[in-house]
Short mmCIF file of C-alpha atoms in Angstrom, two decimals:
data_model
loop_
_atom_site.label_atom_id
_atom_site.label_comp_id
_atom_site.label_asym_id
_atom_site.label_seq_id
_atom_site.Cartn_x
_atom_site.Cartn_y
_atom_site.Cartn_z
CA MET K 1 105.59 93.03 62.12
CA THR K 2 102.77 94.84 63.43
CA GLY K 3 99.52 92.94 64.28
CA PRO K 4 96.23 94.12 65.67
CA GLY K 5 96.99 94.05 68.57
CA PRO K 6 99.14 92.14 71.69
CA SER K 7 97.98 88.80 72.56
CA SER K 8 99.82 88.91 75.97
CA SER K 9 97.75 89.70 79.18
CA ILE K 10 99.57 92.78 79.19
CA GLY K 11 97.52 96.14 78.76
CA LEU K 12 97.73 99.69 78.67
CA GLU K 13 95.94 99.34 82.17
CA ASP K 14 98.75 97.74 83.52
CA VAL K 15 101.32 100.46 82.49
CA PHE K 16 98.74 102.79 83.97
CA ARG K 17 98.21 100.64 87.24
CA ALA K 18 102.34 100.95 87.45
CA ARG K 19 102.64 104.35 86.86
CA ALA K 20 100.58 105.15 89.88
CA ARG K 21 103.12 102.86 92.05
CA LEU K 22 106.37 104.30 90.66
CA ALA K 23 105.49 107.67 92.04
CA GLY K 24 107.60 109.38 93.59
CA ARG K 25 109.94 106.10 93.28
CA ILE K 26 111.93 106.66 89.60
CA VAL K 27 111.94 109.72 87.72
CA ALA K 28 109.87 110.97 84.76
CA THR K 29 112.64 112.15 82.86
CA PRO K 30 112.74 114.76 80.12
CA THR K 31 112.28 114.43 76.51
CA VAL K 32 114.17 117.18 74.42
CA ALA K 33 114.30 118.11 70.86
CA SER K 34 117.58 117.74 69.50
CA PRO K 35 118.72 120.84 66.81
CA ALA K 36 121.60 118.44 65.47
CA LEU K 37 119.38 115.56 64.56
CA THR K 38 116.27 117.33 63.85
CA ALA K 39 118.54 119.49 61.41
CA ARG K 40 119.74 116.19 59.76
CA CYS K 41 116.81 114.40 59.59
CA GLY K 42 114.42 117.20 58.34
CA VAL K 43 112.03 116.45 60.99
CA PRO K 44 111.69 116.92 64.37
CA VAL K 45 113.69 114.71 66.87
CA PHE K 46 113.81 114.47 70.69
CA LEU K 47 115.66 112.53 73.16
CA LYS K 48 113.77 110.99 75.68
CA LEU K 49 116.56 111.02 78.20
CA GLU K 50 116.50 107.76 80.13
CA THR K 51 120.07 108.42 80.77
CA ARG K 52 118.73 111.03 83.25
CA GLN K 53 116.93 108.32 85.93
CA THR K 54 118.14 107.05 89.33
CA THR K 55 121.04 104.21 88.66
CA GLY K 56 121.29 105.28 85.20
CA SER K 57 119.32 103.65 83.19
CA PHE K 58 115.36 102.49 82.73
CA LYS K 59 115.63 99.44 84.34
CA LEU K 60 114.56 101.21 87.45
CA ARG K 61 111.44 101.65 85.86
CA GLY K 62 110.48 97.69 85.53
CA ALA K 63 112.44 96.63 88.37
CA THR K 64 110.98 99.11 91.66
CA ASN K 65 107.10 98.01 89.37
CA ALA K 66 107.68 93.91 89.82
CA LEU K 67 109.30 94.16 93.02
CA PHE K 68 106.98 96.77 94.52
CA ALA K 69 103.59 94.46 93.34
CA LEU K 70 105.17 91.24 95.09
CA PRO K 71 103.40 90.18 98.40
CA ARG K 72 106.01 90.78 101.47
CA GLY K 73 105.99 87.09 102.16
CA ALA K 74 107.63 86.25 98.83
CA LEU K 75 110.58 88.42 100.02
CA ALA K 76 111.13 86.91 103.34
CA THR K 77 114.59 85.24 102.08
CA GLY K 78 115.48 87.68 99.59
CA VAL K 79 115.19 88.70 95.60
CA ALA K 80 117.84 87.63 93.11
CA ALA K 81 118.00 88.19 89.81
CA ALA K 82 120.39 87.81 86.18
CA SER K 83 121.77 90.87 84.87
CA THR K 84 124.26 92.18 81.95
CA GLY K 85 124.36 95.49 84.41
CA ASN K 86 121.63 97.96 84.75
CA HIS K 87 118.62 96.02 85.45
CA GLY K 88 120.83 94.49 88.56
CA ARG K 89 121.74 97.97 89.43
CA ALA K 90 117.87 98.73 89.77
CA LEU K 91 116.66 95.88 91.47
CA ALA K 92 120.09 96.47 94.14
CA HIS K 93 118.39 100.38 94.44
CA ALA K 94 115.25 98.81 94.76
CA ALA K 95 115.60 96.38 96.80
CA ALA K 96 117.64 98.85 99.53
CA GLU K 97 114.74 101.10 99.65
CA ALA K 98 112.59 97.77 100.47
CA GLY K 99 115.10 96.34 103.03
CA ILE K 100 115.53 93.43 101.68
CA ARG K 101 118.44 91.30 100.51
CA CYS K 102 119.51 91.15 96.70
CA VAL K 103 121.66 88.69 95.09
CA VAL K 104 122.49 89.26 91.34
CA CYS K 105 124.16 87.11 89.01
CA MET K 106 126.27 87.87 86.02
CA SER K 107 128.24 86.42 83.54
CA ALA K 108 132.33 87.48 83.65
CA LEU K 109 131.01 89.51 79.67
CA VAL K 110 129.37 92.48 82.14
CA PRO K 111 131.79 95.25 82.60
CA ALA K 112 133.40 95.88 85.97
CA ASN K 113 132.45 99.05 86.29
CA LYS K 114 128.54 97.88 86.36
CA VAL K 115 129.58 94.77 89.01
CA GLU K 116 130.95 97.82 91.00
CA ALA K 117 127.67 99.92 91.26
CA ILE K 118 125.57 97.13 91.82
CA ARG K 119 127.59 96.45 95.07
CA ALA K 120 128.16 99.27 96.11
CA LEU K 121 124.43 99.74 96.08
CA GLY K 122 124.64 96.57 98.80
CA ALA K 123 123.56 93.43 96.30
CA GLU K 124 125.47 90.42 96.89
CA ILE K 125 127.30 89.54 93.48
CA ARG K 126 127.44 86.42 92.10
CA ILE K 127 129.83 86.04 88.35
CA VAL K 128 128.95 82.95 86.83
CA GLY K 129 129.37 82.06 82.81
CA ARG K 130 129.98 83.93 80.03
CA SER K 131 126.33 84.42 79.54
CA GLN K 132 123.42 85.43 80.56
CA ASP K 133 121.99 81.69 80.53
CA ASP K 134 124.52 81.04 82.88
CA ALA K 135 123.89 83.65 85.43
CA GLN K 136 119.68 82.82 85.00
CA GLN K 137 120.99 79.00 86.06
CA GLU K 138 122.02 80.05 89.16
CA VAL K 139 119.15 82.18 89.70
CA ASP K 140 116.99 79.10 89.02
CA ARG K 141 119.16 77.28 91.77
CA LEU K 142 118.27 80.04 94.07
CA VAL K 143 114.90 79.73 93.43
CA ARG K 144 114.08 76.78 93.79
CA GLU K 145 116.50 75.67 96.96
CA GLU K 146 117.01 78.63 99.02
CA GLY K 147 113.30 79.89 98.75
CA PHE K 148 114.36 83.70 96.60
CA ALA K 149 111.55 85.37 95.11
CA THR K 150 113.11 86.56 91.51
CA VAL K 151 112.51 89.16 89.29
CA PRO K 152 113.46 88.48 85.75
CA PRO K 153 115.90 91.89 83.44
CA PHE K 154 112.66 91.72 81.37
CA ASP K 155 110.50 89.03 80.56
CA HIS K 156 107.77 89.26 83.30
CA ALA K 157 104.61 91.60 83.22
CA ASP K 158 105.27 93.78 85.66
CA VAL K 159 108.33 94.58 84.33
CA ILE K 160 107.15 95.01 81.21
CA ALA K 161 104.56 97.44 82.03
CA GLY K 162 107.01 99.47 84.05
CA GLN K 163 109.06 99.91 81.02
CA GLY K 164 106.18 100.98 79.66
CA THR K 165 105.38 104.00 81.35
CA MET K 166 108.01 105.68 79.05
CA GLY K 167 105.63 104.69 76.09
CA LEU K 168 103.12 106.86 77.71
CA GLU K 169 105.64 109.89 78.90
CA ILE K 170 106.76 110.10 74.91
CA VAL K 171 103.10 110.77 73.72
CA GLU K 172 102.60 113.00 76.35
CA ALA K 173 105.61 114.84 75.44
CA VAL K 174 105.26 114.08 71.60
CA PRO K 175 101.63 113.74 70.74
CA ASP K 176 101.96 113.86 66.75
CA VAL K 177 105.09 111.37 67.35
CA GLU K 178 105.61 109.36 64.08
CA LEU K 179 107.90 106.93 65.07
CA VAL K 180 110.14 105.78 68.32
CA LEU K 181 113.46 104.17 68.17
CA VAL K 182 113.68 101.85 71.17
CA PRO K 183 117.12 99.57 71.79
CA LEU K 184 115.85 96.31 71.70
CA SER K 185 117.48 93.09 73.68
CA GLY K 186 115.40 90.70 75.78
CA GLY K 187 112.13 92.45 74.44
CA GLY K 188 111.07 94.07 77.75
CA LEU K 189 111.36 98.05 77.13
CA ALA K 190 110.69 97.88 73.55
CA GLY K 191 107.65 95.72 73.83
CA GLY K 192 106.66 97.72 77.04
CA VAL K 193 107.15 101.10 74.91
CA ALA K 194 105.47 99.56 71.68
CA LEU K 195 102.42 98.45 73.75
CA ALA K 196 102.06 101.85 75.26
CA VAL K 197 102.64 104.28 72.12
CA LYS K 198 100.55 101.39 69.75
CA ALA K 199 97.46 102.40 72.36
CA LEU K 200 98.11 105.94 72.79
CA ARG K 201 99.13 106.63 68.89
CA PRO K 202 98.27 103.60 66.69
CA MET K 203 99.60 105.38 63.53
CA ALA K 204 103.38 105.56 65.31
CA ARG K 205 105.59 103.15 64.22
CA VAL K 206 108.16 101.54 66.43
CA VAL K 207 111.36 100.19 65.64
CA GLY K 208 113.58 97.97 67.62
CA VAL K 209 117.50 98.80 67.75
CA SER K 210 119.66 96.35 68.10
CA MET K 211 123.84 95.47 67.46
CA GLU K 212 124.84 93.24 64.67
CA ARG K 213 126.68 91.12 66.96
CA GLY K 214 124.93 88.49 69.31
CA ALA K 215 121.65 90.54 68.77
CA ALA K 216 118.94 87.37 70.22
CA MET K 217 115.59 89.17 69.76
CA HIS K 218 116.60 89.30 66.15
CA ALA K 219 117.23 86.02 65.02
CA SER K 220 114.46 84.60 67.23
CA LEU K 221 111.98 86.68 65.66
CA LYS K 222 113.38 85.82 62.18
CA ALA K 223 113.02 82.26 63.33
CA GLY K 224 109.89 82.15 64.47
CA HIS K 225 110.30 81.71 67.96
CA PRO K 226 112.73 82.07 70.63
CA ILE K 227 116.46 80.39 69.91
CA LEU K 228 119.66 80.41 71.45
CA VAL K 229 122.46 82.60 70.28
CA GLU K 230 126.17 82.89 71.22
CA GLU K 231 126.46 86.00 73.42
CA LEU K 232 129.63 88.17 72.13
CA GLU K 233 131.19 91.05 73.17
CA THR K 234 130.02 94.58 71.79
CA LEU K 235 129.74 98.03 72.54
CA ALA K 236 125.71 97.45 73.36
CA ASP K 237 126.76 95.59 75.94
CA SER K 238 123.87 96.20 78.24
CA LEU K 239 121.70 94.53 74.81
CA GLY K 240 123.39 91.23 75.06
CA GLY K 241 121.86 87.77 76.74
CA GLY K 242 119.47 85.42 75.44
CA ILE K 243 115.74 86.24 75.51
CA GLY K 244 114.64 82.39 77.34
CA LEU K 245 114.13 79.12 75.43
CA ASP K 246 110.64 79.57 77.88
CA ASN K 247 110.06 82.97 76.64
CA ARG K 248 106.28 83.87 77.68
CA HIS K 249 105.72 87.79 76.74
CA THR K 250 107.95 90.02 75.19
CA HIS K 251 108.75 87.48 71.53
CA ARG K 252 105.17 87.94 70.97
CA LEU K 253 104.63 91.51 71.65
CA ALA K 254 108.28 92.14 69.84
CA ALA K 255 106.99 89.78 66.93
CA GLU K 256 103.31 91.55 67.07
CA LEU K 257 104.32 95.13 68.03
CA LEU K 258 107.72 96.40 66.56
CA ASP K 259 107.48 97.23 62.48
CA GLU K 260 111.06 96.62 61.73
CA VAL K 261 114.41 95.89 63.57
CA VAL K 262 117.70 97.69 62.69
CA LEU K 263 121.03 95.98 63.55
CA LEU K 264 123.93 98.07 63.49
CA THR K 265 127.84 97.44 63.23
CA GLU K 266 130.24 98.52 65.97
CA ALA K 267 131.49 102.12 64.14
CA GLU K 268 127.71 103.09 63.95
CA ILE K 269 126.82 102.31 67.74
CA ALA K 270 130.22 103.90 68.54
CA ALA K 271 129.21 107.17 65.99
CA GLY K 272 126.37 106.93 68.27
CA ILE K 273 127.55 107.78 71.34
CA ALA K 274 130.22 109.71 69.66
CA HIS K 275 127.24 112.28 68.39
CA ALA K 276 125.67 111.98 71.72
CA TYR K 277 128.34 113.99 73.64
CA ALA K 278 129.69 116.41 70.61
CA ALA K 279 125.88 117.56 69.94
CA GLU K 280 123.60 116.58 72.65
CA GLN K 281 125.99 116.53 76.24
CA GLU K 282 125.00 113.31 76.67
CA ILE K 283 127.18 110.41 77.93
CA VAL K 284 125.51 107.63 76.88
CA GLU K 285 126.26 103.71 76.62
CA GLY K 286 126.30 101.50 73.55
CA ALA K 287 123.29 100.11 73.86
CA GLY K 288 121.72 103.73 74.70
CA ALA K 289 122.83 105.20 71.93
CA VAL K 290 121.54 102.73 68.97
CA GLY K 291 118.54 105.20 68.24
CA ILE K 292 121.11 108.17 67.36
CA ALA K 293 123.05 106.01 65.95
CA VAL K 294 120.80 104.12 63.61
CA LEU K 295 119.60 107.78 62.73
CA LEU K 296 123.05 108.98 62.07
CA ALA K 297 123.83 105.78 59.74
CA GLY K 298 120.73 106.76 57.69
CA LYS K 299 118.94 102.80 58.45
CA THR K 300 115.34 104.10 59.28
CA VAL K 301 114.31 107.23 57.77
CA PRO K 302 111.78 109.10 59.69
CA ARG K 303 108.52 110.60 58.01
CA GLY K 304 107.12 112.79 60.56
CA PRO K 305 108.55 113.96 64.60
CA ALA K 306 110.98 110.91 66.29
CA VAL K 307 111.69 110.15 69.53
CA ALA K 308 115.25 108.29 70.36
CA LEU K 309 114.99 106.60 73.90
CA LEU K 310 118.02 107.28 75.05
CA SER K 311 118.22 103.78 77.75
CA GLY K 312 121.26 104.49 79.45
CA ARG K 313 124.54 105.90 80.29
CA ASN K 314 126.30 103.48 82.31
CA ILE K 315 129.46 103.09 80.31
CA ALA K 316 132.95 103.06 81.58
CA MET K 317 134.95 105.97 81.36
CA ASP K 318 137.90 105.07 79.91
CA LEU K 319 135.96 103.31 77.07
CA HIS K 320 133.82 106.16 76.81
CA ARG K 321 137.02 108.55 76.57
CA ARG K 322 138.70 106.15 73.43
CA ILE K 323 135.46 106.58 71.33
CA ILE K 324 135.18 110.35 71.51
CA ALA K 325 138.93 110.42 70.85
CA GLY K 326 138.01 108.21 67.60
CA ASP K 327 139.83 105.12 68.82
CA VAL K 328 136.31 102.50 68.80
CA PRO K 329 137.37 98.90 69.73
CA CYS K 330 136.96 95.89 67.80
CA PRO K 331 135.83 93.12 69.55
CA ALA K 332 137.08 89.83 67.83
#
């Protein structure tokens, strides 16, 4: 899926502008060596610990960059967005910092712990339907009828540029990186990171990792255009949701810049969560554990220094305890 470069209007200069805008507003998270995975893979393996980001996930970068790039007058009514949890939490945090009203629309599939974390930051919650697409319809209504601004969770130039700042940090921490493993959902994270990594280190491979259950971007890449995919329960709940039939940026970026997409079973995702806890002393949600999981499963074999991006830690602790104890839930 490689190409000479993205035809999207988003470029490396946008990522550097995002880094300047985010200075003092987000954490430049550490990239640390993993002795356990290094021994297993036979090459240096590092973990990009976005689990230690404020709000517990990478989403704070994109949401904050996009919100603070908007003209203040556009935010007079407030800001609204659809979310599977982490984007809503990030946007609620950024909106609170900016002193503006925030409405987050989510489907009934979003875990309760993520809903309550968003509410605790002062955002208004609306539960709509059983998919990200259902929630997005309510956001569209708020924008159309009530004058809200919106910051989409992934398919937005400033969101993608914000996520791309992780790619800058990865290459700066591991200049000879050969493989970057990045969670793949709507493609804002994967597209932004791949854009930055490929611009700074063109020979590096960037692999998107998702789950077998309802991987919308994977299905859309196979089809050659955005398609609808049924949203299913999964341990990697943050990777759920569609990419939008009118996708403007992320489908193209994924098609041009990702070298491969790998899908994982629920048991493999659970193994990644368990390894993160037992061997790396990190609490990681399912979506954040997929980079570790793909190495454990041997579905991607690094030929040189590798970085797995741990995108978030916001897992319900009762579920985490069950996984660590070996009780792997199997969604129907």
